[in-house]
Amino acid sequence: DKGEFKHFMLKEIYEQPDVMAQVLEGRIASGHVLEQAFGVDAKRVFDQVKQVQIVACGTSYHAGMVAKYWFEELIGLPCMVEVASEFRYRSVVIREGTLLITLSQSGETADTLAALRDVKSQILASLSICNVPGSSLVRESDLCLMTNAGPEIGVASTKAFTSQLVALLLTCLVIGRRHGLSSEQEKQIVTDLQNLPTLTRAILDLDEPVKAMAEAFAEKHHALFLGRGALYPIALEGALKLKEISYIHAEGYPAGELKHGPLALVDKDMPVVTVAPNNEMLDKLKANLQEVRARGGELFVFAGCEQTLKSEEGMQVIALPACSKLMEPIVYTLPLQLLSYHVAVLKGTDVDQPRNLAKSVTVE
Ligand code: M6R
């Protein structure tokens, strides 16, 4: 039931503040993550993890890409990420102590399941982060952490993605204890996670300005999405959402790659969406934005605060509430979901059932 909402996608976008609380439900005690939430064998497995290999498809793959930044930056644990359809068909080298993490909303994605089955005998253990209890991936994995986002009906994945990000951070914390992450750091991050319902609610309050921004896209045929660091996968996800439901051709790029090709595409007909939180990459990112402006590209920026980036001729800025660096990928996802939603509504496409796509890809 869509309730008061016009589409399931919109309803699911708006469920995210509650979902952010649901993923944590029963998994936290005294400011720490309970490792038994991952399964009875969790302690033995986490004690032995030397690196992480993440395998997933589509939006779930983008969540995995964000986690790579977290695993390597926060706890210094090597982390590789690959799309399942490539991983399963090449000769992969699996090192000793590898925890395979599969990410999937449905738990039935054929390639992801096949990837798990293929390397089962070579890995330390498998952990599935999944939204559907009792699904194939959950049944076939050694450990699992349910994302508890509730059924996702819209083909475009929204709440499943942000709940995967929270689940991945929880995973990072329990493994991180063995790799120098202090109890204080863990507590701080848990507090940040507990603030997500409030923070994401504040983001959803920005719906009106995002909707107004969407009008600039309705007549466009192409769009670029830029981000740096852990926001690069968010740019990819923003582009995927737009192409999936509005059929506008969109590409996500790490902003530093502009000069290496995509800048050639930039002109007044190429809107450039940028996720630009107030972090140490902001100055670099601003330089990239200048490059776009100099070629007449129109900028649509989601920024950390009004002081750092202001709307001006050729650049519309929407400022988001301040948040800690680790929360940025989660927080900046929401306005991009809203943007693609409103563009699709303006274009009159079938938001919940985009052409040619299925919710669950159970055949390769
Ligand atoms: O169920 P899964 O998370 O394994 O599905 C993976 C992809 O098919 C899925 O994320 C797809 O990319 C979505 N339609 C994106 O919105």
mmCIF file of C-alpha atoms and ligand atoms in Angstrom:
data_model
loop_
_atom_site.group_PDB
_atom_site.id
_atom_site.type_symbol
_atom_site.label_atom_id
_atom_site.label_comp_id
_atom_site.label_asym_id
_atom_site.label_seq_id
_atom_site.Cartn_x
_atom_site.Cartn_y
_atom_site.Cartn_z
ATOM 1 C CA ASP A 1 0.000 0.000 0.000
ATOM 2 C CA LYS A 2 1.409 3.369 -1.058
ATOM 3 C CA GLY A 3 -0.597 5.234 1.576
ATOM 4 C CA GLU A 4 -0.417 8.987 1.054
ATOM 5 C CA PHE A 5 2.387 8.649 -1.490
ATOM 6 C CA LYS A 6 2.047 8.759 -5.249
ATOM 7 C CA HIS A 7 4.659 6.060 -5.798
ATOM 8 C CA PHE A 8 6.299 3.276 -3.822
ATOM 9 C CA MET A 9 9.660 4.851 -4.543
ATOM 10 C CA LEU A 10 8.664 8.070 -2.813
ATOM 11 C CA LYS A 11 7.178 6.166 0.115
ATOM 12 C CA GLU A 12 10.396 4.168 0.449
ATOM 13 C CA ILE A 13 12.524 7.311 0.283
ATOM 14 C CA TYR A 14 10.446 8.752 3.118
ATOM 15 C CA GLU A 15 10.721 5.587 5.174
ATOM 16 C CA GLN A 16 14.457 6.025 5.469
ATOM 17 C CA PRO A 17 14.535 7.871 8.816
ATOM 18 C CA ASP A 18 12.647 4.953 10.391
ATOM 19 C CA VAL A 19 14.738 2.418 8.524
ATOM 20 C CA MET A 20 17.908 4.035 9.878
ATOM 21 C CA ALA A 21 16.610 3.222 13.370
ATOM 22 C CA GLN A 22 15.444 -0.275 12.402
ATOM 23 C CA VAL A 23 18.887 -1.380 11.194
ATOM 24 C CA LEU A 24 20.296 -0.537 14.605
ATOM 25 C CA GLU A 25 17.436 -2.076 16.551
ATOM 26 C CA GLY A 26 18.707 -4.857 18.823
ATOM 27 C CA ARG A 27 22.257 -4.507 17.507
ATOM 28 C CA ILE A 28 23.615 -1.939 19.960
ATOM 29 C CA ALA A 29 24.303 -2.181 23.678
ATOM 30 C CA SER A 30 26.060 0.482 25.771
ATOM 31 C CA GLY A 31 27.177 2.294 22.654
ATOM 32 C CA HIS A 32 28.736 -0.786 21.085
ATOM 33 C CA VAL A 33 27.752 -3.131 18.278
ATOM 34 C CA LEU A 34 26.729 -6.619 19.381
ATOM 35 C CA GLU A 35 28.652 -9.107 17.314
ATOM 36 C CA GLN A 36 26.204 -11.915 17.958
ATOM 37 C CA ALA A 37 23.861 -9.978 15.664
ATOM 38 C CA PHE A 38 25.900 -11.476 12.801
ATOM 39 C CA GLY A 39 25.397 -15.110 13.830
ATOM 40 C CA VAL A 40 26.655 -17.628 16.348
ATOM 41 C CA ASP A 41 30.005 -18.053 14.650
ATOM 42 C CA ALA A 42 30.707 -14.326 14.391
ATOM 43 C CA LYS A 43 33.450 -14.037 16.990
ATOM 44 C CA ARG A 44 35.520 -16.896 15.592
ATOM 45 C CA VAL A 45 35.224 -15.526 12.054
ATOM 46 C CA PHE A 46 35.900 -11.867 12.865
ATOM 47 C CA ASP A 47 38.982 -12.841 14.891
ATOM 48 C CA GLN A 48 40.543 -14.266 11.756
ATOM 49 C CA VAL A 49 39.622 -11.782 9.047
ATOM 50 C CA LYS A 50 42.660 -10.452 7.180
ATOM 51 C CA GLN A 51 40.833 -8.847 4.268
ATOM 52 C CA VAL A 52 37.391 -8.330 2.896
ATOM 53 C CA GLN A 53 36.093 -9.114 -0.575
ATOM 54 C CA ILE A 54 32.739 -7.545 -1.387
ATOM 55 C CA VAL A 55 30.635 -8.829 -4.271
ATOM 56 C CA ALA A 56 27.317 -7.351 -5.420
ATOM 57 C CA CYS A 57 25.390 -5.900 -8.377
ATOM 58 C CA GLY A 58 23.904 -2.519 -9.230
ATOM 59 C CA THR A 59 23.026 -0.309 -6.324
ATOM 60 C CA SER A 60 24.261 -2.924 -3.856
ATOM 61 C CA TYR A 61 27.638 -2.769 -5.606
ATOM 62 C CA HIS A 62 27.741 0.979 -4.992
ATOM 63 C CA ALA A 63 27.189 0.350 -1.276
ATOM 64 C CA GLY A 64 30.166 -2.004 -1.407
ATOM 65 C CA MET A 65 32.286 0.685 -3.044
ATOM 66 C CA VAL A 66 31.538 3.058 -0.165
ATOM 67 C CA ALA A 67 32.486 0.349 2.336
ATOM 68 C CA LYS A 68 35.917 0.030 0.736
ATOM 69 C CA TYR A 69 36.679 3.607 1.795
ATOM 70 C CA TRP A 70 35.506 2.807 5.315
ATOM 71 C CA PHE A 71 37.328 -0.495 5.765
ATOM 72 C CA GLU A 72 40.620 0.872 4.512
ATOM 73 C CA GLU A 73 40.487 4.364 6.065
ATOM 74 C CA LEU A 74 38.884 3.589 9.391
ATOM 75 C CA ILE A 75 40.412 0.247 10.303
ATOM 76 C CA GLY A 76 43.208 -0.285 7.772
ATOM 77 C CA LEU A 77 41.784 -3.557 6.514
ATOM 78 C CA PRO A 78 42.291 -4.328 2.816
ATOM 79 C CA CYS A 79 38.966 -4.392 1.002
ATOM 80 C CA MET A 80 38.224 -5.292 -2.595
ATOM 81 C CA VAL A 81 34.908 -4.756 -4.320
ATOM 82 C CA GLU A 82 33.706 -6.237 -7.569
ATOM 83 C CA VAL A 83 30.499 -6.644 -9.527
ATOM 84 C CA ALA A 84 29.330 -10.227 -9.233
ATOM 85 C CA SER A 85 28.969 -10.834 -12.980
ATOM 86 C CA GLU A 86 32.697 -10.166 -13.447
ATOM 87 C CA PHE A 87 33.913 -11.777 -10.250
ATOM 88 C CA ARG A 88 32.209 -15.099 -10.942
ATOM 89 C CA TYR A 89 33.610 -15.532 -14.427
ATOM 90 C CA ARG A 90 37.262 -14.723 -13.914
ATOM 91 C CA SER A 91 40.018 -16.569 -12.096
ATOM 92 C CA VAL A 92 40.076 -14.676 -8.845
ATOM 93 C CA VAL A 93 42.928 -14.978 -6.381
ATOM 94 C CA ILE A 94 41.538 -15.418 -2.897
ATOM 95 C CA ARG A 95 44.021 -14.767 -0.128
ATOM 96 C CA GLU A 96 44.029 -16.505 3.205
ATOM 97 C CA GLY A 97 41.701 -14.941 5.772
ATOM 98 C CA THR A 98 39.244 -13.495 3.265
ATOM 99 C CA LEU A 99 35.770 -12.646 4.463
ATOM 100 C CA LEU A 100 33.418 -12.599 1.486
ATOM 101 C CA ILE A 101 30.628 -10.077 1.961
ATOM 102 C CA THR A 102 27.709 -10.332 -0.431
ATOM 103 C CA LEU A 103 25.337 -7.379 -0.541
ATOM 104 C CA SER A 104 21.859 -7.810 -1.886
ATOM 105 C CA GLN A 105 18.431 -6.378 -1.263
ATOM 106 C CA SER A 106 16.637 -9.473 -2.564
ATOM 107 C CA GLY A 107 19.123 -12.187 -1.663
ATOM 108 C CA GLU A 108 18.217 -13.860 -4.962
ATOM 109 C CA THR A 109 20.428 -12.075 -7.497
ATOM 110 C CA ALA A 110 21.761 -14.855 -9.706
ATOM 111 C CA ASP A 111 25.278 -13.533 -10.239
ATOM 112 C CA THR A 112 25.828 -12.685 -6.579
ATOM 113 C CA LEU A 113 24.645 -16.095 -5.496
ATOM 114 C CA ALA A 114 26.831 -17.800 -8.082
ATOM 115 C CA ALA A 115 29.862 -15.787 -6.931
ATOM 116 C CA LEU A 116 29.317 -17.006 -3.380
ATOM 117 C CA ARG A 117 28.956 -20.631 -4.457
ATOM 118 C CA ASP A 118 32.062 -20.441 -6.654
ATOM 119 C CA VAL A 119 34.494 -19.341 -3.954
ATOM 120 C CA LYS A 120 32.917 -20.960 -0.911
ATOM 121 C CA SER A 121 35.679 -23.522 -0.499
ATOM 122 C CA GLN A 122 38.438 -20.892 -0.718
ATOM 123 C CA ILE A 123 37.256 -18.241 1.731
ATOM 124 C CA LEU A 124 37.457 -17.913 5.495
ATOM 125 C CA ALA A 125 33.713 -17.323 5.714
ATOM 126 C CA SER A 126 30.833 -15.557 4.026
ATOM 127 C CA LEU A 127 28.674 -12.773 5.380
ATOM 128 C CA SER A 128 25.505 -11.760 3.633
ATOM 129 C CA ILE A 129 24.032 -8.299 4.181
ATOM 130 C CA CYS A 130 20.539 -8.705 2.915
ATOM 131 C CA ASN A 131 17.000 -7.389 3.198
ATOM 132 C CA VAL A 132 14.973 -10.548 2.651
ATOM 133 C CA PRO A 133 14.937 -13.057 5.517
ATOM 134 C CA GLY A 134 15.248 -16.674 4.432
ATOM 135 C CA SER A 135 16.453 -15.733 0.922
ATOM 136 C CA SER A 136 18.975 -17.941 -0.869
ATOM 137 C CA LEU A 137 21.965 -15.755 -0.019
ATOM 138 C CA VAL A 138 21.055 -15.693 3.654
ATOM 139 C CA ARG A 139 20.569 -19.463 3.764
ATOM 140 C CA GLU A 140 23.852 -20.175 2.025
ATOM 141 C CA SER A 141 26.063 -17.753 3.966
ATOM 142 C CA ASP A 142 27.917 -18.476 7.215
ATOM 143 C CA LEU A 143 26.949 -15.166 8.780
ATOM 144 C CA CYS A 144 24.270 -12.664 7.989
ATOM 145 C CA LEU A 145 23.136 -9.224 8.980
ATOM 146 C CA MET A 146 19.617 -8.352 7.914
ATOM 147 C CA THR A 147 19.092 -4.755 6.861
ATOM 148 C CA ASN A 148 15.521 -4.728 8.244
ATOM 149 C CA ALA A 149 14.391 -2.079 5.763
ATOM 150 C CA GLY A 150 11.025 -3.752 5.155
ATOM 151 C CA PRO A 151 9.780 -4.785 1.700
ATOM 152 C CA GLU A 152 11.091 -2.621 -1.110
ATOM 153 C CA ILE A 153 8.610 -2.513 -3.998
ATOM 154 C CA GLY A 154 10.017 0.205 -6.251
ATOM 155 C CA VAL A 155 12.463 -1.272 -8.752
ATOM 156 C CA ALA A 156 14.807 1.613 -8.000
ATOM 157 C CA SER A 157 16.542 0.728 -4.787
ATOM 158 C CA THR A 158 16.469 3.462 -2.141
ATOM 159 C CA LYS A 159 16.031 2.440 1.482
ATOM 160 C CA ALA A 160 17.757 -0.875 0.785
ATOM 161 C CA PHE A 161 20.888 1.049 -0.200
ATOM 162 C CA THR A 162 21.077 3.364 2.812
ATOM 163 C CA SER A 163 20.336 0.475 5.165
ATOM 164 C CA GLN A 164 23.143 -1.527 3.550
ATOM 165 C CA LEU A 165 25.481 1.375 4.258
ATOM 166 C CA VAL A 166 24.540 1.347 7.934
ATOM 167 C CA ALA A 167 24.947 -2.443 8.087
ATOM 168 C CA LEU A 168 28.367 -2.143 6.455
ATOM 169 C CA LEU A 169 29.451 0.419 9.032
ATOM 170 C CA LEU A 170 28.331 -1.915 11.824
ATOM 171 C CA THR A 171 30.419 -4.649 10.216
ATOM 172 C CA CYS A 172 33.376 -2.303 9.983
ATOM 173 C CA LEU A 173 33.055 -1.544 13.696
ATOM 174 C CA VAL A 174 32.962 -5.145 14.922
ATOM 175 C CA ILE A 175 35.909 -6.123 12.752
ATOM 176 C CA GLY A 176 37.634 -2.841 13.566
ATOM 177 C CA ARG A 177 37.909 -3.691 17.249
ATOM 178 C CA ARG A 178 40.507 -6.229 16.245
ATOM 179 C CA HIS A 179 42.364 -3.660 14.160
ATOM 180 C CA GLY A 180 42.962 -0.758 16.484
ATOM 181 C CA LEU A 181 39.570 0.926 16.508
ATOM 182 C CA SER A 182 39.146 2.247 20.032
ATOM 183 C CA SER A 183 36.080 1.845 22.184
ATOM 184 C CA GLU A 184 35.666 5.659 22.179
ATOM 185 C CA GLN A 185 35.785 5.819 18.393
ATOM 186 C CA GLU A 186 33.208 3.067 18.169
ATOM 187 C CA LYS A 187 30.940 4.856 20.627
ATOM 188 C CA GLN A 188 31.205 8.097 18.677
ATOM 189 C CA ILE A 189 30.312 6.380 15.424
ATOM 190 C CA VAL A 190 27.405 4.570 17.073
ATOM 191 C CA THR A 191 26.142 7.936 18.338
ATOM 192 C CA ASP A 192 26.397 9.318 14.807
ATOM 193 C CA LEU A 193 24.412 6.342 13.530
ATOM 194 C CA GLN A 194 21.780 6.867 16.200
ATOM 195 C CA ASN A 195 21.396 10.458 15.002
ATOM 196 C CA LEU A 196 20.645 9.362 11.450
ATOM 197 C CA PRO A 197 16.835 9.336 11.819
ATOM 198 C CA THR A 198 16.919 13.021 12.801
ATOM 199 C CA LEU A 199 19.486 13.921 10.187
ATOM 200 C CA THR A 200 17.755 12.126 7.322
ATOM 201 C CA ARG A 201 14.435 13.691 8.313
ATOM 202 C CA ALA A 202 16.055 17.119 7.988
ATOM 203 C CA ILE A 203 17.282 16.174 4.512
ATOM 204 C CA LEU A 204 13.800 15.113 3.434
ATOM 205 C CA ASP A 205 12.603 18.575 4.461
ATOM 206 C CA LEU A 206 14.609 19.851 1.491
ATOM 207 C CA ASP A 207 12.194 18.192 -0.915
ATOM 208 C CA GLU A 208 10.793 21.482 -2.256
ATOM 209 C CA PRO A 209 14.101 23.006 -3.388
ATOM 210 C CA VAL A 210 15.161 19.645 -4.839
ATOM 211 C CA LYS A 211 11.883 19.440 -6.739
ATOM 212 C CA ALA A 212 12.469 22.937 -8.104
ATOM 213 C CA MET A 213 15.966 21.893 -9.173
ATOM 214 C CA ALA A 214 14.538 18.881 -11.014
ATOM 215 C CA GLU A 215 12.844 21.157 -13.559
ATOM 216 C CA ALA A 216 16.193 21.945 -15.129
ATOM 217 C CA PHE A 217 16.619 18.251 -16.017
ATOM 218 C CA ALA A 218 13.312 17.389 -17.623
ATOM 219 C CA GLU A 219 14.396 18.515 -21.103
ATOM 220 C CA LYS A 220 17.967 17.284 -20.875
ATOM 221 C CA HIS A 221 19.307 14.137 -22.507
ATOM 222 C CA HIS A 222 22.487 13.713 -20.502
ATOM 223 C CA ALA A 223 23.832 14.445 -17.036
ATOM 224 C CA LEU A 224 27.115 14.020 -15.191
ATOM 225 C CA PHE A 225 27.402 13.227 -11.490
ATOM 226 C CA LEU A 226 30.615 14.054 -9.651
ATOM 227 C CA GLY A 227 31.981 13.215 -6.217
ATOM 228 C CA ARG A 228 35.286 12.445 -4.539
ATOM 229 C CA GLY A 229 36.334 9.925 -1.923
ATOM 230 C CA ALA A 230 33.465 7.954 -0.412
ATOM 231 C CA LEU A 231 31.110 10.310 -2.245
ATOM 232 C CA TYR A 232 32.319 9.039 -5.610
ATOM 233 C CA PRO A 233 30.184 5.879 -5.303
ATOM 234 C CA ILE A 234 27.311 8.160 -4.294
ATOM 235 C CA ALA A 235 27.764 10.027 -7.575
ATOM 236 C CA LEU A 236 27.585 6.657 -9.370
ATOM 237 C CA GLU A 237 24.441 5.788 -7.466
ATOM 238 C CA GLY A 238 22.878 9.181 -8.261
ATOM 239 C CA ALA A 239 23.571 8.612 -11.951
ATOM 240 C CA LEU A 240 22.146 5.087 -11.828
ATOM 241 C CA LYS A 241 18.954 6.324 -10.179
ATOM 242 C CA LEU A 242 18.482 9.042 -12.799
ATOM 243 C CA LYS A 243 19.072 6.778 -15.798
ATOM 244 C CA GLU A 244 16.991 3.964 -14.367
ATOM 245 C CA ILE A 245 13.782 5.890 -13.768
ATOM 246 C CA SER A 246 13.949 8.978 -16.014
ATOM 247 C CA TYR A 247 15.817 7.383 -18.954
ATOM 248 C CA ILE A 248 18.187 10.346 -19.059
ATOM 249 C CA HIS A 249 21.677 9.178 -19.896
ATOM 250 C CA ALA A 250 23.757 9.835 -16.793
ATOM 251 C CA GLU A 251 27.324 8.994 -15.817
ATOM 252 C CA GLY A 252 28.998 9.178 -12.453
ATOM 253 C CA TYR A 253 32.663 10.152 -12.283
ATOM 254 C CA PRO A 254 35.259 10.748 -9.619
ATOM 255 C CA ALA A 255 35.653 14.522 -9.999
ATOM 256 C CA GLY A 256 39.417 14.194 -10.436
ATOM 257 C CA GLU A 257 38.862 12.242 -13.652
ATOM 258 C CA LEU A 258 37.115 15.141 -15.423
ATOM 259 C CA LYS A 259 40.238 16.243 -17.230
ATOM 260 C CA HIS A 260 40.872 12.720 -18.417
ATOM 261 C CA GLY A 261 37.908 12.657 -20.735
ATOM 262 C CA PRO A 262 34.427 13.656 -19.590
ATOM 263 C CA LEU A 263 35.223 17.391 -19.635
ATOM 264 C CA ALA A 264 34.986 17.119 -23.421
ATOM 265 C CA LEU A 265 31.252 16.510 -23.037
ATOM 266 C CA VAL A 266 30.583 19.565 -20.925
ATOM 267 C CA ASP A 267 28.558 22.383 -22.467
ATOM 268 C CA LYS A 268 25.366 24.253 -21.568
ATOM 269 C CA ASP A 269 23.262 21.178 -22.271
ATOM 270 C CA MET A 270 25.154 18.999 -19.832
ATOM 271 C CA PRO A 271 23.953 19.476 -16.259
ATOM 272 C CA VAL A 272 26.611 18.483 -13.738
ATOM 273 C CA VAL A 273 25.375 17.289 -10.361
ATOM 274 C CA THR A 274 27.941 17.359 -7.591
ATOM 275 C CA VAL A 275 27.969 16.039 -4.051
ATOM 276 C CA ALA A 276 30.255 18.395 -2.166
ATOM 277 C CA PRO A 277 30.269 17.924 1.605
ATOM 278 C CA ASN A 278 32.455 20.054 3.764
ATOM 279 C CA ASN A 279 35.417 17.697 4.001
ATOM 280 C CA GLU A 280 39.113 17.822 3.198
ATOM 281 C CA MET A 281 38.441 17.193 -0.498
ATOM 282 C CA LEU A 282 36.267 20.288 -0.880
ATOM 283 C CA ASP A 283 38.979 22.580 -2.258
ATOM 284 C CA LYS A 284 39.952 20.024 -4.867
ATOM 285 C CA LEU A 285 36.315 19.587 -5.764
ATOM 286 C CA LYS A 286 35.794 23.356 -6.093
ATOM 287 C CA ALA A 287 38.622 23.474 -8.595
ATOM 288 C CA ASN A 288 36.832 20.752 -10.581
ATOM 289 C CA LEU A 289 33.633 22.812 -10.494
ATOM 290 C CA GLN A 290 35.530 25.797 -11.901
ATOM 291 C CA GLU A 291 36.608 23.637 -14.811
ATOM 292 C CA VAL A 292 32.984 22.815 -15.517
ATOM 293 C CA ARG A 293 31.865 26.439 -15.253
ATOM 294 C CA ALA A 294 34.632 27.575 -17.578
ATOM 295 C CA ARG A 295 33.101 25.306 -20.270
ATOM 296 C CA GLY A 296 29.600 26.659 -19.742
ATOM 297 C CA GLY A 297 28.396 23.567 -17.850
ATOM 298 C CA GLU A 298 25.486 24.152 -15.485
ATOM 299 C CA LEU A 299 26.168 23.039 -11.911
ATOM 300 C CA PHE A 300 23.751 21.545 -9.399
ATOM 301 C CA VAL A 301 25.532 21.195 -6.118
ATOM 302 C CA PHE A 302 24.631 19.545 -2.821
ATOM 303 C CA ALA A 303 26.978 21.208 -0.383
ATOM 304 C CA GLY A 304 27.915 20.992 3.274
ATOM 305 C CA CYS A 305 27.040 24.570 4.151
ATOM 306 C CA GLU A 306 26.089 27.826 2.494
ATOM 307 C CA GLN A 307 29.337 29.512 3.438
ATOM 308 C CA THR A 308 31.531 27.214 1.395
ATOM 309 C CA LEU A 309 29.564 27.229 -1.842
ATOM 310 C CA LYS A 310 26.908 29.748 -2.843
ATOM 311 C CA SER A 311 24.384 29.788 -5.648
ATOM 312 C CA GLU A 312 25.454 32.050 -8.510
ATOM 313 C CA GLU A 313 24.974 32.326 -12.255
ATOM 314 C CA GLY A 314 25.233 28.783 -13.620
ATOM 315 C CA MET A 315 25.403 27.128 -10.211
ATOM 316 C CA GLN A 316 22.476 26.138 -8.006
ATOM 317 C CA VAL A 317 23.493 25.111 -4.513
ATOM 318 C CA ILE A 318 21.397 23.292 -1.938
ATOM 319 C CA ALA A 319 23.038 23.253 1.485
ATOM 320 C CA LEU A 320 22.585 20.148 3.613
ATOM 321 C CA PRO A 321 22.825 20.032 7.411
ATOM 322 C CA ALA A 322 26.293 19.406 8.805
ATOM 323 C CA CYS A 323 27.200 15.796 9.539
ATOM 324 C CA SER A 324 30.247 13.733 10.427
ATOM 325 C CA LYS A 325 32.413 12.502 7.591
ATOM 326 C CA LEU A 326 31.344 8.874 7.935
ATOM 327 C CA MET A 327 27.681 9.778 7.605
ATOM 328 C CA GLU A 328 28.183 11.813 4.420
ATOM 329 C CA PRO A 329 27.638 8.967 1.930
ATOM 330 C CA ILE A 330 24.351 8.085 3.620
ATOM 331 C CA VAL A 331 23.134 11.663 3.970
ATOM 332 C CA TYR A 332 24.055 12.818 0.445
ATOM 333 C CA THR A 333 22.255 9.864 -1.120
ATOM 334 C CA LEU A 334 18.813 11.180 -0.155
ATOM 335 C CA PRO A 335 18.736 14.406 -2.188
ATOM 336 C CA LEU A 336 19.938 12.456 -5.239
ATOM 337 C CA GLN A 337 17.080 9.985 -4.795
ATOM 338 C CA LEU A 338 14.617 12.871 -4.561
ATOM 339 C CA LEU A 339 16.148 14.569 -7.583
ATOM 340 C CA SER A 340 15.795 11.543 -9.841
ATOM 341 C CA TYR A 341 12.308 10.893 -8.502
ATOM 342 C CA HIS A 342 11.104 14.396 -9.347
ATOM 343 C CA VAL A 343 12.759 14.363 -12.764
ATOM 344 C CA ALA A 344 11.016 11.064 -13.557
ATOM 345 C CA VAL A 345 7.648 12.413 -12.409
ATOM 346 C CA LEU A 346 8.125 15.498 -14.608
ATOM 347 C CA LYS A 347 8.955 13.249 -17.547
ATOM 348 C CA GLY A 348 5.961 11.041 -16.826
ATOM 349 C CA THR A 349 7.853 7.753 -16.789
ATOM 350 C CA ASP A 350 6.764 4.699 -14.833
ATOM 351 C CA VAL A 351 8.663 5.429 -11.639
ATOM 352 C CA ASP A 352 8.064 2.161 -9.808
ATOM 353 C CA GLN A 353 8.332 -0.120 -12.834
ATOM 354 C CA PRO A 354 10.933 1.313 -15.206
ATOM 355 C CA ARG A 355 10.923 -0.223 -18.672
ATOM 356 C CA ASN A 356 13.101 -3.298 -19.273
ATOM 357 C CA LEU A 357 13.966 -3.775 -15.596
ATOM 358 C CA ALA A 358 12.947 -6.318 -12.965
ATOM 359 C CA LYS A 359 13.087 -5.893 -9.218
ATOM 360 C CA SER A 360 14.921 -9.117 -8.676
ATOM 361 C CA VAL A 361 17.411 -10.348 -11.262
ATOM 362 C CA THR A 362 17.251 -14.095 -10.716
ATOM 363 C CA VAL A 363 18.623 -14.999 -14.136
ATOM 364 C CA GLU A 364 21.960 -13.803 -15.449
HETATM 365 O O1 M6R B 1 18.611 -7.466 -4.917
HETATM 366 P P1 M6R B 1 19.982 -6.934 -5.192
HETATM 367 O O2 M6R B 1 20.409 -5.886 -4.243
HETATM 368 O O3 M6R B 1 21.004 -8.038 -5.317
HETATM 369 O O4 M6R B 1 19.858 -6.278 -6.630
HETATM 370 C C1 M6R B 1 20.980 -5.778 -7.289
HETATM 371 C C2 M6R B 1 20.594 -4.859 -8.431
HETATM 372 O O5 M6R B 1 19.830 -5.569 -9.388
HETATM 373 C C3 M6R B 1 19.788 -3.660 -7.956
HETATM 374 O O6 M6R B 1 20.453 -2.943 -6.958
HETATM 375 C C4 M6R B 1 19.489 -2.707 -9.134
HETATM 376 O O7 M6R B 1 20.663 -2.122 -9.592
HETATM 377 C C5 M6R B 1 18.464 -1.667 -8.705
HETATM 378 N N1 M6R B 1 17.361 -1.650 -9.630
HETATM 379 C C6 M6R B 1 18.997 -0.289 -8.623
HETATM 380 O O8 M6R B 1 18.069 0.653 -8.263
#
